[in-house]
């Protein structure tokens, strides 16, 4: 598995620091709110589990499963809800917790959908941001780190369902997904 990694982009230590910083900001902003974190399975699960413990105000968590048609390393924009949340959002300050904001097509779809349920507020917290690839007009209020336009894996992020268990974030060697 390690042989497939070109370089380490964010080490375990760096990830800890980033998660702490994000937790501090969110704690400050949400201490008088009704924080409801919505996470899209599966990539953001590792981040969520650390991040929620860095948040020091009350919160709830929930999960959604979406699938964007087409496999490989790009999102198609055709997003389908596979598992929805079944809690009303009217009294909730929704924070979407994501692993990586890439084209933004997935989150664009999700934000539109959840806004129709009239949450008190809705924001995005993403561990990684690849702004160079944005195709939809989506902005995350909380961003861990910007990353270059390379395919990254680890700390929950996968290629073909693998590499999620790497404790760091690394760049995948292109020959792994071009062969
Ligand atoms: P978007 O709709 O293009 O923003 O896609 C976001 C989703 O694509 C993320 O939640 C990831 O699951 C996946 N993704 C995008 N870029 C990467 C990457 O570099 N590594 C692993 N997964 C990625
Ligand atoms: Mg994925």
XYZ file of C-alpha atoms and ligand atoms in Angstrom:
203
model
C 0.000 0.000 0.000
C 2.768 2.462 0.919
C 4.493 1.740 -2.393
C 1.588 3.407 -4.188
C 2.153 6.750 -2.452
C 4.220 9.366 -4.251
C 4.600 11.721 -1.283
C 3.075 12.503 2.074
C 1.118 15.747 1.862
C -0.146 15.962 5.454
C 1.383 13.913 8.233
C -0.507 12.575 11.251
C 0.879 15.449 13.318
C -0.155 18.065 10.770
C -3.645 16.568 10.556
C -3.986 16.787 14.331
C -3.065 20.464 14.265
C -5.474 21.223 11.419
C -8.341 19.390 13.125
C -7.703 21.252 16.396
C -7.741 24.616 14.608
C -11.013 23.803 12.853
C -12.544 22.549 16.113
C -11.620 25.776 17.870
C -13.213 27.983 15.211
C -16.397 25.923 15.074
C -16.668 25.831 18.883
C -16.456 29.616 18.981
C -19.032 30.113 16.203
C -21.535 27.492 17.373
C -21.500 27.797 21.164
C -24.929 29.461 21.166
C -26.347 27.494 18.263
C -27.864 24.104 17.602
C -25.003 22.370 15.812
C -26.011 19.474 13.611
C -23.180 17.910 11.650
C -24.107 16.081 8.479
C -21.409 13.857 7.054
C -21.324 12.232 3.678
C -20.202 8.623 3.882
C -17.687 7.223 3.624
C -14.682 9.452 3.032
C -15.312 12.018 5.765
C -15.810 9.501 8.572
C -12.217 9.515 9.792
C -12.114 13.305 9.784
C -15.507 13.537 11.531
C -14.466 11.213 14.330
C -11.467 13.406 15.180
C -13.137 16.712 14.385
C -16.222 16.180 16.557
C -13.940 15.548 19.525
C -12.197 18.848 18.848
C -15.548 20.663 19.040
C -16.351 21.669 22.596
C -20.007 22.665 22.301
C -23.028 20.347 22.141
C -23.650 18.782 18.751
C -25.470 16.022 16.970
C -24.215 14.004 14.029
C -25.938 12.310 11.142
C -24.936 10.629 7.910
C -25.944 10.648 4.292
C -24.921 8.420 1.446
C -24.821 9.892 -2.017
C -23.533 8.369 -5.176
C -22.353 10.240 -8.187
C -22.574 8.123 -11.257
C -19.347 7.212 -12.915
C -16.332 5.686 -11.259
C -12.715 6.681 -11.388
C -11.213 9.903 -10.158
C -13.820 12.462 -11.259
C -17.326 13.368 -10.113
C -19.936 13.432 -12.856
C -22.391 15.793 -11.185
C -25.276 13.333 -11.443
C -25.810 12.850 -7.756
C -28.267 10.375 -6.275
C -29.314 10.127 -2.604
C -28.778 6.574 -1.389
C -29.357 7.258 2.331
C -31.038 10.427 3.519
C -31.301 11.976 6.993
C -34.787 11.739 8.437
C -34.607 14.526 11.036
C -36.411 17.842 10.408
C -33.859 20.661 10.048
C -35.957 23.760 10.896
C -34.343 24.256 14.312
C -30.851 23.125 13.295
C -27.628 24.895 12.391
C -26.395 22.431 9.822
C -22.699 21.965 9.245
C -21.823 19.664 6.361
C -18.593 17.875 7.205
C -16.665 16.792 4.113
C -13.322 15.221 3.368
C -12.514 17.132 0.187
C -14.135 19.834 -1.896
C -13.116 19.137 -5.469
C -15.406 20.055 -8.386
C -18.023 21.002 -5.770
C -20.748 19.263 -7.755
C -21.629 16.873 -4.931
C -21.894 19.585 -2.280
C -23.701 21.942 -4.620
C -26.407 19.348 -5.004
C -26.491 18.605 -1.278
C -26.668 22.243 -0.183
C -29.587 22.865 -2.550
C -31.400 19.814 -1.237
C -30.883 20.615 2.452
C -31.734 24.307 2.022
C -35.198 23.282 0.835
C -35.729 21.890 4.356
C -35.243 25.369 5.867
C -32.440 24.842 8.371
C -31.646 27.822 10.651
C -28.283 27.999 8.911
C -26.115 25.834 6.699
C -22.338 25.901 6.245
C -19.577 23.602 5.032
C -16.523 22.390 6.898
C -14.081 20.583 4.645
C -10.751 19.121 5.603
C -9.269 19.643 2.141
C -9.999 22.048 -0.667
C -8.887 21.718 -4.302
C -9.998 25.153 -5.557
C -8.330 24.755 -8.931
C -10.909 22.151 -9.916
C -14.096 23.946 -8.892
C -16.942 23.588 -11.389
C -19.832 24.672 -9.131
C -20.213 27.837 -7.086
C -19.685 26.348 -3.626
C -17.841 27.963 -0.741
C -16.771 26.294 2.472
C -16.704 28.536 5.540
C -14.230 26.233 7.273
C -11.300 24.807 5.311
C -8.493 22.704 6.757
C -5.928 22.971 3.967
C -5.813 23.756 0.290
C -4.278 20.978 -1.769
C -2.881 20.979 -5.303
C -4.674 19.288 -8.184
C -3.437 15.783 -7.481
C -5.328 12.705 -6.384
C -4.916 12.246 -2.642
C -5.711 9.280 -0.425
C -5.612 8.314 3.244
C -7.300 9.532 6.443
C -10.619 8.314 5.032
C -10.033 9.241 1.399
C -9.996 6.353 -1.037
C -9.113 5.304 -4.491
C -11.356 2.410 -5.536
C -12.285 1.938 -1.816
C -8.676 1.417 -0.779
C -6.140 3.479 1.193
C -8.759 4.877 3.623
C -6.856 3.436 6.568
C -3.613 5.299 5.940
C -3.104 7.592 8.951
C -1.729 10.427 6.785
C -2.808 12.082 3.531
C -0.630 11.252 0.569
C -0.537 11.775 -3.168
C -1.350 8.612 -5.088
C 1.097 7.692 -7.820
C -0.710 8.422 -11.119
C 0.299 5.036 -12.522
C -2.021 3.429 -9.936
C -5.153 4.926 -11.526
C -4.029 5.220 -15.131
C -3.119 1.586 -15.608
P -16.760 16.810 -5.967
O -18.224 16.669 -6.186
O -15.971 16.735 -7.248
O -16.390 18.007 -5.127
O -16.316 15.464 -5.258
C -16.122 15.341 -3.947
C -15.891 13.895 -3.616
O -15.032 13.266 -4.590
C -15.156 13.792 -2.298
O -16.056 13.717 -1.221
C -14.338 12.540 -2.489
O -15.085 11.412 -2.132
C -14.056 12.483 -3.975
N -12.720 13.047 -4.288
C -12.447 14.189 -4.934
N -11.120 14.395 -5.042
C -10.542 13.350 -4.409
C -9.160 12.982 -4.157
O -8.181 13.663 -4.511
N -8.995 11.816 -3.483
C -10.010 11.024 -3.067
N -11.292 11.335 -3.269
C -11.560 12.481 -3.939
Mg -14.735 8.891 -2.531
